[in-house]
PDB file of C-alpha atoms in Angstrom:
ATOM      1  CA  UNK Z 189       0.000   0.000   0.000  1.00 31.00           C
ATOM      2  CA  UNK Z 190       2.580   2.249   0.908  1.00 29.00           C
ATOM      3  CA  UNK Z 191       4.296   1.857  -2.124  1.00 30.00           C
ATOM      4  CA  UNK Z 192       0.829   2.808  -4.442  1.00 28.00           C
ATOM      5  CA  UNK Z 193       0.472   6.005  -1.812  1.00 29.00           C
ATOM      6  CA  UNK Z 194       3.757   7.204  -2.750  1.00 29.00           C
ATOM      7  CA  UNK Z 195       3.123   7.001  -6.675  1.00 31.00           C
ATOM      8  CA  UNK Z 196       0.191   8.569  -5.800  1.00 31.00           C
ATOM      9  CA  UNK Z 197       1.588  11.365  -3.930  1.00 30.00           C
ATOM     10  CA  UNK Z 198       4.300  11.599  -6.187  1.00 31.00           C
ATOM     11  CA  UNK Z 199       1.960  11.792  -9.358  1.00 33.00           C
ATOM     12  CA  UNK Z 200       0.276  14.474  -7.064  1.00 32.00           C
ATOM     13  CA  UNK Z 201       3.073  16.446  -6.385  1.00 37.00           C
ATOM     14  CA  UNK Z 202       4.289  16.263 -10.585  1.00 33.00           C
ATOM     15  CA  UNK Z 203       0.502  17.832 -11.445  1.00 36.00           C
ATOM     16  CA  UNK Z 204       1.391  20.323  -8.772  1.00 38.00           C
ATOM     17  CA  UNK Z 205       4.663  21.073  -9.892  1.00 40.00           C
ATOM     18  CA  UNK Z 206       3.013  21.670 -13.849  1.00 39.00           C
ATOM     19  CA  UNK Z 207       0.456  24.209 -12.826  1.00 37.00           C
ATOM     20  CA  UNK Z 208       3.081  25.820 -10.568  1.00 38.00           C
ATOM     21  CA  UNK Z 209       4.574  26.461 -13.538  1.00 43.00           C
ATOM     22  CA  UNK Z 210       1.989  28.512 -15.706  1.00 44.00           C
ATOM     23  CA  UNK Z 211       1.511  30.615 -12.402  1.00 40.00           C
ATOM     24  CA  UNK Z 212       4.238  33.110 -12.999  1.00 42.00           C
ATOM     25  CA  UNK Z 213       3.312  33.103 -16.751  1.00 43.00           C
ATOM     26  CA  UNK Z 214      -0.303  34.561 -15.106  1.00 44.00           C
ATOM     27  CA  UNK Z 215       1.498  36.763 -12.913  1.00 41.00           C
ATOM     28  CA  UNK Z 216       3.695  38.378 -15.072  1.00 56.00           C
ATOM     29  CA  UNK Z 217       0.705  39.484 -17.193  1.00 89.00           C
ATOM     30  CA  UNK Z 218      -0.330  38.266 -20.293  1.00 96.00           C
ATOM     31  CA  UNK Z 219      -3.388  39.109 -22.216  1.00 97.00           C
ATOM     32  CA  UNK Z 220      -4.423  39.398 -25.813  1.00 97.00           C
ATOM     33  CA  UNK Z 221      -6.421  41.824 -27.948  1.00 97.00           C
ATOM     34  CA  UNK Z 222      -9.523  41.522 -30.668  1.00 98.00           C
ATOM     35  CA  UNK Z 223      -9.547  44.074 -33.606  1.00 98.00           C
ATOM     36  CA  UNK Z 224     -13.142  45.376 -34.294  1.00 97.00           C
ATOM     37  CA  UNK Z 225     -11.919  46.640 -38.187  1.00 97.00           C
ATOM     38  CA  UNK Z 226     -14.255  48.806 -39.907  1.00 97.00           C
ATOM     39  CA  UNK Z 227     -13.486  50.053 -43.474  1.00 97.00           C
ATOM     40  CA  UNK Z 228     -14.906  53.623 -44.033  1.00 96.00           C
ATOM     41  CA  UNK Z 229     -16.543  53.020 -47.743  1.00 95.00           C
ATOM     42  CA  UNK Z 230     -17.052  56.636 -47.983  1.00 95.00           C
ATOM     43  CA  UNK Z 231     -14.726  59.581 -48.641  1.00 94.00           C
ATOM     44  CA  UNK Z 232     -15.522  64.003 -48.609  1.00 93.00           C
ATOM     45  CA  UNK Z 233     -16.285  66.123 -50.934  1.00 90.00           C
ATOM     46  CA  UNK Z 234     -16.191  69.608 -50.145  1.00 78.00           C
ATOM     47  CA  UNK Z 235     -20.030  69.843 -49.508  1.00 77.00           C
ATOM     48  CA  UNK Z 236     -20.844  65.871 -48.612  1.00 87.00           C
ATOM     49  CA  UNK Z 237     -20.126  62.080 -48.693  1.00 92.00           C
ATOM     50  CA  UNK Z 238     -19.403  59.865 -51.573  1.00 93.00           C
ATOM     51  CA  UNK Z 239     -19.070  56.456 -51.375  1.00 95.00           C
ATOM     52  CA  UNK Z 240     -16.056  54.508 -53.308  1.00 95.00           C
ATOM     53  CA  UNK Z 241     -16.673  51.796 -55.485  1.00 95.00           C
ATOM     54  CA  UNK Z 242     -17.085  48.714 -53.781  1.00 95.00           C
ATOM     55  CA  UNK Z 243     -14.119  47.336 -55.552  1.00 95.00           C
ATOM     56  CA  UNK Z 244     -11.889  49.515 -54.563  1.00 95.00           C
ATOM     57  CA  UNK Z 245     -12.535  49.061 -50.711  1.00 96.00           C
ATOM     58  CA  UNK Z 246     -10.218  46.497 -49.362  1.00 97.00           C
ATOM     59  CA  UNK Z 247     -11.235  42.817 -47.115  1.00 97.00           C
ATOM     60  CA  UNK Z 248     -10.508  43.369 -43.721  1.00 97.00           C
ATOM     61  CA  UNK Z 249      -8.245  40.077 -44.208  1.00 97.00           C
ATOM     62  CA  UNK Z 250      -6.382  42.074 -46.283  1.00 98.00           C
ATOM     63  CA  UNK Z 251      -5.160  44.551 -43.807  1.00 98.00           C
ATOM     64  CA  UNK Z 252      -1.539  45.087 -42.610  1.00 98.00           C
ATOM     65  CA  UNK Z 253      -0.901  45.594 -39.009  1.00 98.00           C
ATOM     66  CA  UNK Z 254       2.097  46.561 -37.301  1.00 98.00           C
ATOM     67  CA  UNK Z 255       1.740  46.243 -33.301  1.00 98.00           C
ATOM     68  CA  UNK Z 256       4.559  48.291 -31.451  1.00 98.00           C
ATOM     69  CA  UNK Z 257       4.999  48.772 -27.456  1.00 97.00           C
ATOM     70  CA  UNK Z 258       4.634  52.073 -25.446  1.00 93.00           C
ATOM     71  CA  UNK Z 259       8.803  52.455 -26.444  1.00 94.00           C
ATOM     72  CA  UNK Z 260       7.855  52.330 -30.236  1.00 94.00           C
ATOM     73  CA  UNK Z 261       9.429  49.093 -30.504  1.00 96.00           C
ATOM     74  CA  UNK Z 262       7.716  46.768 -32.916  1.00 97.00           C
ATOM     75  CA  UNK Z 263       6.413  43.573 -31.469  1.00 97.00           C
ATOM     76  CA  UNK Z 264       4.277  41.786 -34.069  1.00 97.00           C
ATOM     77  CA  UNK Z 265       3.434  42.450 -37.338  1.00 98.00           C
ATOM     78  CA  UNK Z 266       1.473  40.317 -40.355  1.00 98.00           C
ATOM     79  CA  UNK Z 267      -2.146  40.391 -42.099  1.00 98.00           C
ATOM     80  CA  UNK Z 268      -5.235  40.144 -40.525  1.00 98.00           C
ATOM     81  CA  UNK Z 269      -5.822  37.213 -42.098  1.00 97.00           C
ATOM     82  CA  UNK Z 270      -3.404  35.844 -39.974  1.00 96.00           C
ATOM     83  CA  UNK Z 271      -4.097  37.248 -36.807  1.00 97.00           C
ATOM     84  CA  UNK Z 272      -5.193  34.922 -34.327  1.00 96.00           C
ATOM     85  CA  UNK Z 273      -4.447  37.182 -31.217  1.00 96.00           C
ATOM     86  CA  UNK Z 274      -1.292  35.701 -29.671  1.00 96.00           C
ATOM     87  CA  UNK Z 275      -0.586  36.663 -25.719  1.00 96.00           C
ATOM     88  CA  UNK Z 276       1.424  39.813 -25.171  1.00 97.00           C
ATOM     89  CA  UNK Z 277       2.711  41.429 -22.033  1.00 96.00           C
ATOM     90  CA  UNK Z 278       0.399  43.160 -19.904  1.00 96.00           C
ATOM     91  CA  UNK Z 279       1.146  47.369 -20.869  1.00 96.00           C
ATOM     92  CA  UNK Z 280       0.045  50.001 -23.802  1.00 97.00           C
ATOM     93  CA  UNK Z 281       0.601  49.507 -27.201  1.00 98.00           C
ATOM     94  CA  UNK Z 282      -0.129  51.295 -30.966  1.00 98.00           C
ATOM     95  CA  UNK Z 283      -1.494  48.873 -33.605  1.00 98.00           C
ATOM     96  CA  UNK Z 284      -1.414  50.747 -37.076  1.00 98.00           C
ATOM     97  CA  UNK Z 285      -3.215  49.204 -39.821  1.00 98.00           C
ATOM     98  CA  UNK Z 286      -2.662  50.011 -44.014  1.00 98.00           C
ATOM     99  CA  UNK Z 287      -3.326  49.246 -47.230  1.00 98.00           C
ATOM    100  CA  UNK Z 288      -2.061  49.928 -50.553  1.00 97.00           C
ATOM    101  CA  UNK Z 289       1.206  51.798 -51.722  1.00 96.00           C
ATOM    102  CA  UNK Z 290       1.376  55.386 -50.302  1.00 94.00           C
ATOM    103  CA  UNK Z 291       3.479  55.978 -52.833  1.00 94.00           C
ATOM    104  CA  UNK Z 292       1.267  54.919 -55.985  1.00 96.00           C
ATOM    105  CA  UNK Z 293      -1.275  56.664 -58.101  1.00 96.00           C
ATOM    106  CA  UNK Z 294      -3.711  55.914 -60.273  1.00 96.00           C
ATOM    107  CA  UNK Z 295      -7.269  53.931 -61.146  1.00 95.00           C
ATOM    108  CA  UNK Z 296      -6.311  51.316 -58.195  1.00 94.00           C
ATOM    109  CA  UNK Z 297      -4.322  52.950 -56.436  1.00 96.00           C
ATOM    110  CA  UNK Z 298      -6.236  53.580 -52.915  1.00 97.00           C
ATOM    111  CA  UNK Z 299      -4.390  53.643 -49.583  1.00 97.00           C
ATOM    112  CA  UNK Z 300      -6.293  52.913 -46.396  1.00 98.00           C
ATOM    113  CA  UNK Z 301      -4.832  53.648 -42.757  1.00 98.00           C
ATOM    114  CA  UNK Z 302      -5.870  53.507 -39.409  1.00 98.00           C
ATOM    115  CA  UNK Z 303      -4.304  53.916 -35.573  1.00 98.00           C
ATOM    116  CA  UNK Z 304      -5.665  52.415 -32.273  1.00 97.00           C
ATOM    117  CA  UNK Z 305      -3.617  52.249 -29.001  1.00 98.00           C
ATOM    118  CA  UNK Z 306      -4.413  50.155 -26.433  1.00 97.00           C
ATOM    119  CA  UNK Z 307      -3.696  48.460 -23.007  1.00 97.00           C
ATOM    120  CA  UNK Z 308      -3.477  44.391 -22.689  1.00 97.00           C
ATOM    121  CA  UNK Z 309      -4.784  43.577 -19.363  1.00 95.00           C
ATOM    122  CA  UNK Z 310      -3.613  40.317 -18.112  1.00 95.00           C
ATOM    123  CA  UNK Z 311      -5.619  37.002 -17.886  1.00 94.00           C
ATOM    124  CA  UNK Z 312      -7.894  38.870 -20.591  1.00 96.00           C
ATOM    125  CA  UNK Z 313      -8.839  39.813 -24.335  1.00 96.00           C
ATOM    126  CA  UNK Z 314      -9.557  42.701 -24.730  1.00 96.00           C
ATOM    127  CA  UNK Z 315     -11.467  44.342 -27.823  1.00 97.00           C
ATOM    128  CA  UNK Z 316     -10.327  47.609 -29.398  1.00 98.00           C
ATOM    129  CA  UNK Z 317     -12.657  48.881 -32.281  1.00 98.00           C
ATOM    130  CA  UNK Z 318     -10.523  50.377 -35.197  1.00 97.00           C
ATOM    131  CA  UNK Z 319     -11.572  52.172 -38.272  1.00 97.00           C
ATOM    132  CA  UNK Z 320      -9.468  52.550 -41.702  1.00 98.00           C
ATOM    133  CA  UNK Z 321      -9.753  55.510 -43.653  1.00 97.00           C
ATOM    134  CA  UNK Z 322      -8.665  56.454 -47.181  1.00 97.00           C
ATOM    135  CA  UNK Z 323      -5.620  58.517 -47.125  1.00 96.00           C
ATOM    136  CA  UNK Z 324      -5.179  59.802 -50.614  1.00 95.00           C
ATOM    137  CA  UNK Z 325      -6.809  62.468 -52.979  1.00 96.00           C
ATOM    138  CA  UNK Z 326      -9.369  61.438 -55.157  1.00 96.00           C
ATOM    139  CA  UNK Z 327     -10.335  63.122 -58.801  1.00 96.00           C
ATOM    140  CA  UNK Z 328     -13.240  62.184 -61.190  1.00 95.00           C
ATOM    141  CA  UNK Z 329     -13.734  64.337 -64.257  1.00 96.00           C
ATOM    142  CA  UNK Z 330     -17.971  65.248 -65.000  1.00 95.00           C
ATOM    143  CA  UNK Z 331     -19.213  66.468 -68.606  1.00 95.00           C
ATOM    144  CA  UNK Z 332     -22.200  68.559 -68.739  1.00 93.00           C
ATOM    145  CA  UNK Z 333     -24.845  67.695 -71.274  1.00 90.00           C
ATOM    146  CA  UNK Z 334     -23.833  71.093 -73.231  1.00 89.00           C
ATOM    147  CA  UNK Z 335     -20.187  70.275 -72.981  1.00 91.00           C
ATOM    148  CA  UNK Z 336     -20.857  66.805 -74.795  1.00 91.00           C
ATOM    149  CA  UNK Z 337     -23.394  68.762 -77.302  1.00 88.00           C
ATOM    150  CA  UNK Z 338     -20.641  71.593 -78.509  1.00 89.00           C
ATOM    151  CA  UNK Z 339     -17.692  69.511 -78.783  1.00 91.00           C
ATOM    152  CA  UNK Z 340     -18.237  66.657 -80.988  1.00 92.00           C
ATOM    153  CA  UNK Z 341     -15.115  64.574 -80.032  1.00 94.00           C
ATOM    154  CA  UNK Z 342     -12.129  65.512 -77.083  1.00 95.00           C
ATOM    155  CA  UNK Z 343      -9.329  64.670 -75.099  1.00 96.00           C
ATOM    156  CA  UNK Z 344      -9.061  65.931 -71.591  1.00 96.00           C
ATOM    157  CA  UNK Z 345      -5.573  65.136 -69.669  1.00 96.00           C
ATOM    158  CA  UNK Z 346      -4.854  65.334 -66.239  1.00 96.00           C
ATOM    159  CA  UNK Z 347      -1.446  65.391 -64.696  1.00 96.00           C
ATOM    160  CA  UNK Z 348      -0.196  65.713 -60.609  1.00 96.00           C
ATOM    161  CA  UNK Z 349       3.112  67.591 -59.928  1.00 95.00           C
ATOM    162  CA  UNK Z 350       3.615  64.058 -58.246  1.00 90.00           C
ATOM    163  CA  UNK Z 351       4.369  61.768 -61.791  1.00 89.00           C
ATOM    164  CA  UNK Z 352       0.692  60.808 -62.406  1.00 95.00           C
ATOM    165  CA  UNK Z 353      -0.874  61.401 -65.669  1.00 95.00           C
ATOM    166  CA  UNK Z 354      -4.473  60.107 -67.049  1.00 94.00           C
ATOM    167  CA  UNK Z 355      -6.123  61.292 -70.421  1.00 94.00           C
ATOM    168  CA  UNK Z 356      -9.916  60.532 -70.754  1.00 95.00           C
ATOM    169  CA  UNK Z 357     -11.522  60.605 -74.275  1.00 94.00           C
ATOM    170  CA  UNK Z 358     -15.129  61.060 -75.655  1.00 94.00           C
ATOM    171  CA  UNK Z 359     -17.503  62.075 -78.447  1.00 92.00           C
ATOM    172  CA  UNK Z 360     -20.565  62.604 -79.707  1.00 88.00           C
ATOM    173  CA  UNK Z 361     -21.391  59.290 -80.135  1.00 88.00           C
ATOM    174  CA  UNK Z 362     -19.863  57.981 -76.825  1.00 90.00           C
ATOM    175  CA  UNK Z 363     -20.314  60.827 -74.751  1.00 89.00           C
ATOM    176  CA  UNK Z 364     -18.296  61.072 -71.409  1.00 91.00           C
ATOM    177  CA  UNK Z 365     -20.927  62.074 -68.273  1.00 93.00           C
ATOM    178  CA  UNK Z 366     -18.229  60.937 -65.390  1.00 92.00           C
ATOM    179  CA  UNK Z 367     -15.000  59.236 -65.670  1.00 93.00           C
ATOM    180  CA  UNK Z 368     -14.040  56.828 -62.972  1.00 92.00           C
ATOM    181  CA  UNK Z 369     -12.334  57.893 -60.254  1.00 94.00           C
ATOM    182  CA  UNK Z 370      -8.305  58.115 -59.749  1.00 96.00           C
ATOM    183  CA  UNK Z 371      -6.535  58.178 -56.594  1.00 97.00           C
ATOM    184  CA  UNK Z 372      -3.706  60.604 -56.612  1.00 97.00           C
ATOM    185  CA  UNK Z 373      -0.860  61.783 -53.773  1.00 96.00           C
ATOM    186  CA  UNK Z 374      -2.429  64.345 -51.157  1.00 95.00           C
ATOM    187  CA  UNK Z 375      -0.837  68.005 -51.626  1.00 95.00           C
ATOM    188  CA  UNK Z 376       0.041  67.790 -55.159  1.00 95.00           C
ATOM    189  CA  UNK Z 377      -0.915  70.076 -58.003  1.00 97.00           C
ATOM    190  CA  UNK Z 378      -3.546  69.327 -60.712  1.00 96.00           C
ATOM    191  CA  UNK Z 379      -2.729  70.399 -64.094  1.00 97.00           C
ATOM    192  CA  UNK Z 380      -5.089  70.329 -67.035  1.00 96.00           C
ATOM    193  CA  UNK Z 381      -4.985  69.872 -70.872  1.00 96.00           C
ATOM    194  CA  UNK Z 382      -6.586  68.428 -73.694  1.00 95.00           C
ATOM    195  CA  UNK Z 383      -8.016  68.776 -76.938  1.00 95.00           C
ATOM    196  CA  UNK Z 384     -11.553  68.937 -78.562  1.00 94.00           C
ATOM    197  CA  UNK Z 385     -13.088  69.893 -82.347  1.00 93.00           C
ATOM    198  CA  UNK Z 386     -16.266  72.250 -81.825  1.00 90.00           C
ATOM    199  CA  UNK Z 387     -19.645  71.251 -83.783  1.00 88.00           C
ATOM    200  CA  UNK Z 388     -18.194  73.855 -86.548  1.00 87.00           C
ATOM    201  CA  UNK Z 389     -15.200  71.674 -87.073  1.00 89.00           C
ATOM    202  CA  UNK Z 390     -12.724  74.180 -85.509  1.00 89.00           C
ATOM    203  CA  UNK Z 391     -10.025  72.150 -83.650  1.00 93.00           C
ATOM    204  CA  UNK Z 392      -8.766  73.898 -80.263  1.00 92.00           C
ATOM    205  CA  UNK Z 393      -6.471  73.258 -77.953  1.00 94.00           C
ATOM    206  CA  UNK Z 394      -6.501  73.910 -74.044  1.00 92.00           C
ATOM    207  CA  UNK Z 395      -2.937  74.363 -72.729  1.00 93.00           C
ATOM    208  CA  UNK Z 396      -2.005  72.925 -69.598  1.00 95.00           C
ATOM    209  CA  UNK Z 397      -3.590  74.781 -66.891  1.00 95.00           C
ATOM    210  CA  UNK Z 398      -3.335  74.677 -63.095  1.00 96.00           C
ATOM    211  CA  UNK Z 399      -6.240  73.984 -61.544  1.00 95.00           C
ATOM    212  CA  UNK Z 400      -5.734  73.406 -57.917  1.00 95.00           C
ATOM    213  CA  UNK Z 401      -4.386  71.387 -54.852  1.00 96.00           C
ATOM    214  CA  UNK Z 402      -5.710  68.099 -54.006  1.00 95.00           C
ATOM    215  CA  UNK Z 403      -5.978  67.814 -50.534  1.00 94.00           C
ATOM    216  CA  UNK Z 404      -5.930  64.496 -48.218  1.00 94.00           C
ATOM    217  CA  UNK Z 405      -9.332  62.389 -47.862  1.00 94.00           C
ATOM    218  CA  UNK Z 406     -10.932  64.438 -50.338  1.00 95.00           C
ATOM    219  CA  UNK Z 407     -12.835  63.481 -53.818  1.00 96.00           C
ATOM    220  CA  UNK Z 408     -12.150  66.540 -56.020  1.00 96.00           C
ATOM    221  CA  UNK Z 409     -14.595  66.566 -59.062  1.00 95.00           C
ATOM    222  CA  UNK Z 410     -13.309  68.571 -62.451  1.00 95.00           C
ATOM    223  CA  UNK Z 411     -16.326  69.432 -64.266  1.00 95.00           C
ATOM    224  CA  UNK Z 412     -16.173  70.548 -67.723  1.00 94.00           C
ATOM    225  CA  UNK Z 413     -18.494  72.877 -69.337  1.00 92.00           C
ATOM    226  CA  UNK Z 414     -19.022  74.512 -72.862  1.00 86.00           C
ATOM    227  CA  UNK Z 415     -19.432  78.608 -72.503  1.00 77.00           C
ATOM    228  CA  UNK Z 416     -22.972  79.480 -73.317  1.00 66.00           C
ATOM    229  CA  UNK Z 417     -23.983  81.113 -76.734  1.00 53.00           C
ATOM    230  CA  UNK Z 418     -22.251  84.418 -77.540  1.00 46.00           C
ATOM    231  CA  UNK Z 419     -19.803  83.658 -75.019  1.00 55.00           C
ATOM    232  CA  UNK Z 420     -16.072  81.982 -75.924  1.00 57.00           C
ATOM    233  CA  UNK Z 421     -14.286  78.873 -74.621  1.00 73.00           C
ATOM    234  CA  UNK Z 422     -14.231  76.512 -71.700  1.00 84.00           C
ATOM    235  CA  UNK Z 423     -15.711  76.124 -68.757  1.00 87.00           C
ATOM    236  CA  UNK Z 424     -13.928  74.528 -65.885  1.00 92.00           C
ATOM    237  CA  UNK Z 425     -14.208  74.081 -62.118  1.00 93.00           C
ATOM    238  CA  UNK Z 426     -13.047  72.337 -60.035  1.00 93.00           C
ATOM    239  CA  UNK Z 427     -14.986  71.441 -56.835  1.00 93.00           C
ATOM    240  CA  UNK Z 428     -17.491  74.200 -57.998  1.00 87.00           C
ATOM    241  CA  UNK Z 429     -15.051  76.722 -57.929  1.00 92.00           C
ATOM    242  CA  UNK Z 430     -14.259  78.279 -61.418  1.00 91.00           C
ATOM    243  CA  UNK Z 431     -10.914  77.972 -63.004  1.00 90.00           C
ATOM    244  CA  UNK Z 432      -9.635  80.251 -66.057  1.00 86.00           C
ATOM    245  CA  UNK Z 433      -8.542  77.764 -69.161  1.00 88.00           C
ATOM    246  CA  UNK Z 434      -7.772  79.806 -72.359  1.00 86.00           C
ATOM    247  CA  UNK Z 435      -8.833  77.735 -75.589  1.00 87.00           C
ATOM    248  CA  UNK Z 436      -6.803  78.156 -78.732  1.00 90.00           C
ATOM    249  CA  UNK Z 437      -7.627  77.139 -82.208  1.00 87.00           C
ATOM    250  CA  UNK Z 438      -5.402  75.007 -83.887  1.00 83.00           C
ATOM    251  CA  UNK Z 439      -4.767  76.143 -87.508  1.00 69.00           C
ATOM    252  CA  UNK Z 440      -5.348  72.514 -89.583  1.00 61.00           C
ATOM    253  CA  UNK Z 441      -3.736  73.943 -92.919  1.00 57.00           C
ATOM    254  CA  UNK Z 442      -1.501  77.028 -92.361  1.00 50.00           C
ATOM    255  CA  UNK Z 443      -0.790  76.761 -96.301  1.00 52.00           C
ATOM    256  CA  UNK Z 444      -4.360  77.539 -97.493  1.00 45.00           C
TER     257      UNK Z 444
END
């Protein structure tokens, strides 16, 4: 008997031994955290809202996350596809969440961010609701109805002091009302251009023309307009503010 008591004190004392163990573990405070990601599908205008295109607005999977600790050291990084909320130290910590190439421009080029710190309490999970947010500039061109009428075919460039350039084309019989949208570098300068023959067959020219600053989180909206009768040229604005573009006629046969 005595010899069955030991082994069972001894198997006792083993089991005691193993949870011993994990106590300090506890004690030194360890927790874990649960992301609650929202996407913001919606960007500003200067007067409103607009929503992106739903292609355009990324999976929460897809997110990047870089978790650093209250000394700005980083201590875990991945997608959130990954994530399956490993234990950190008990203390305060910054996760930042992207996606997207700050650096790129164009028709796919959108760049979400978002910042939540946040304190791991030990023994627990805690959940820390974060929302990501489109960082860059956006521009769609718009062609009024009289625009489309007086010019029976054009070319309208755009080009950012930051290296991006788009051109957008239309006519009379496939008449431009609203280009998609392309996402551009906050801060940089929008230039203008193009081309376009009249309903008289005159061919004229618009010469590069600045036509503003995009600013960050912002949907800027170039519309173009034909002047009214009796009146000459272009009409642009941008953002409903009017911008000066001189039209020149382009001479088709300088010999005749």
């Amino acid at each position: 008997m005595k010899k069955y008591l030991t082994v069972g004190f001894l198997s006792v004392a083993l089991l005691a031994g193993a949870c011993s163990e994990n106590v300090p573990r506890e004690r030194a405070g360890e927790g874990s955290v649960r992301f609650d990601c929202m996407v913001a599908t919606s960007v500003g205008t200067r007067a409103d809202m607009k929503a992106l295109p739903q292609e355009h607005v990324p999976d929460i999977a897809a997110l990047r996350f870089v978790i650093t600790g209250d000394d700005g050291v980083e201590v875990l990084s991945g997608t959130m596809e990954d994530y399956d909320q490993p234990l950190l130290s008990a203390g305060t910590y910054t996760a930042s969440f992207s996606y997207g190439d700050p650096e790129a421009e164009g028709a796919t080029a959108a760049h979400f961010t978002g910042e939540r710190s946040f304190t791991v309490v030990a023994r627990k999970t805690v959940t820390e609701p974060v929302t990501v947010s489109l960082v860059n500039s956006v521009v769609s061109l718009t062609f009024s109805e009289w625009f489309n009428k007086y010019y029976t075919d054009f070319t309208i460039n755009i080009r950012t002091t930051s290296g991006y350039r788009a051109g957008f084309v239309g006519s009379r019989d496939e008449p431009l009302t609203e280009t998609f949208p392309v996402y551009v570098k906050p801060g940089t300068k929008l230039f203008l251009s193009g081309r376009a023959t009249k309903t008289n067959g005159f061919e004229v020219t618009f010469p590069e023309t600045l036509v503003g600053t995009t600013e960050p989180r912002t949907w800027h909206t170039l519309r173009m307009d034909a002047a009214q009768v009796g009146q000459a040229g272009i009409v642009v604005s941008l953002d409903d503010t009017v911008v000066a573009v001189e039209e020149i006629e382009v001479e088709l046969n300088p010999e005749a």
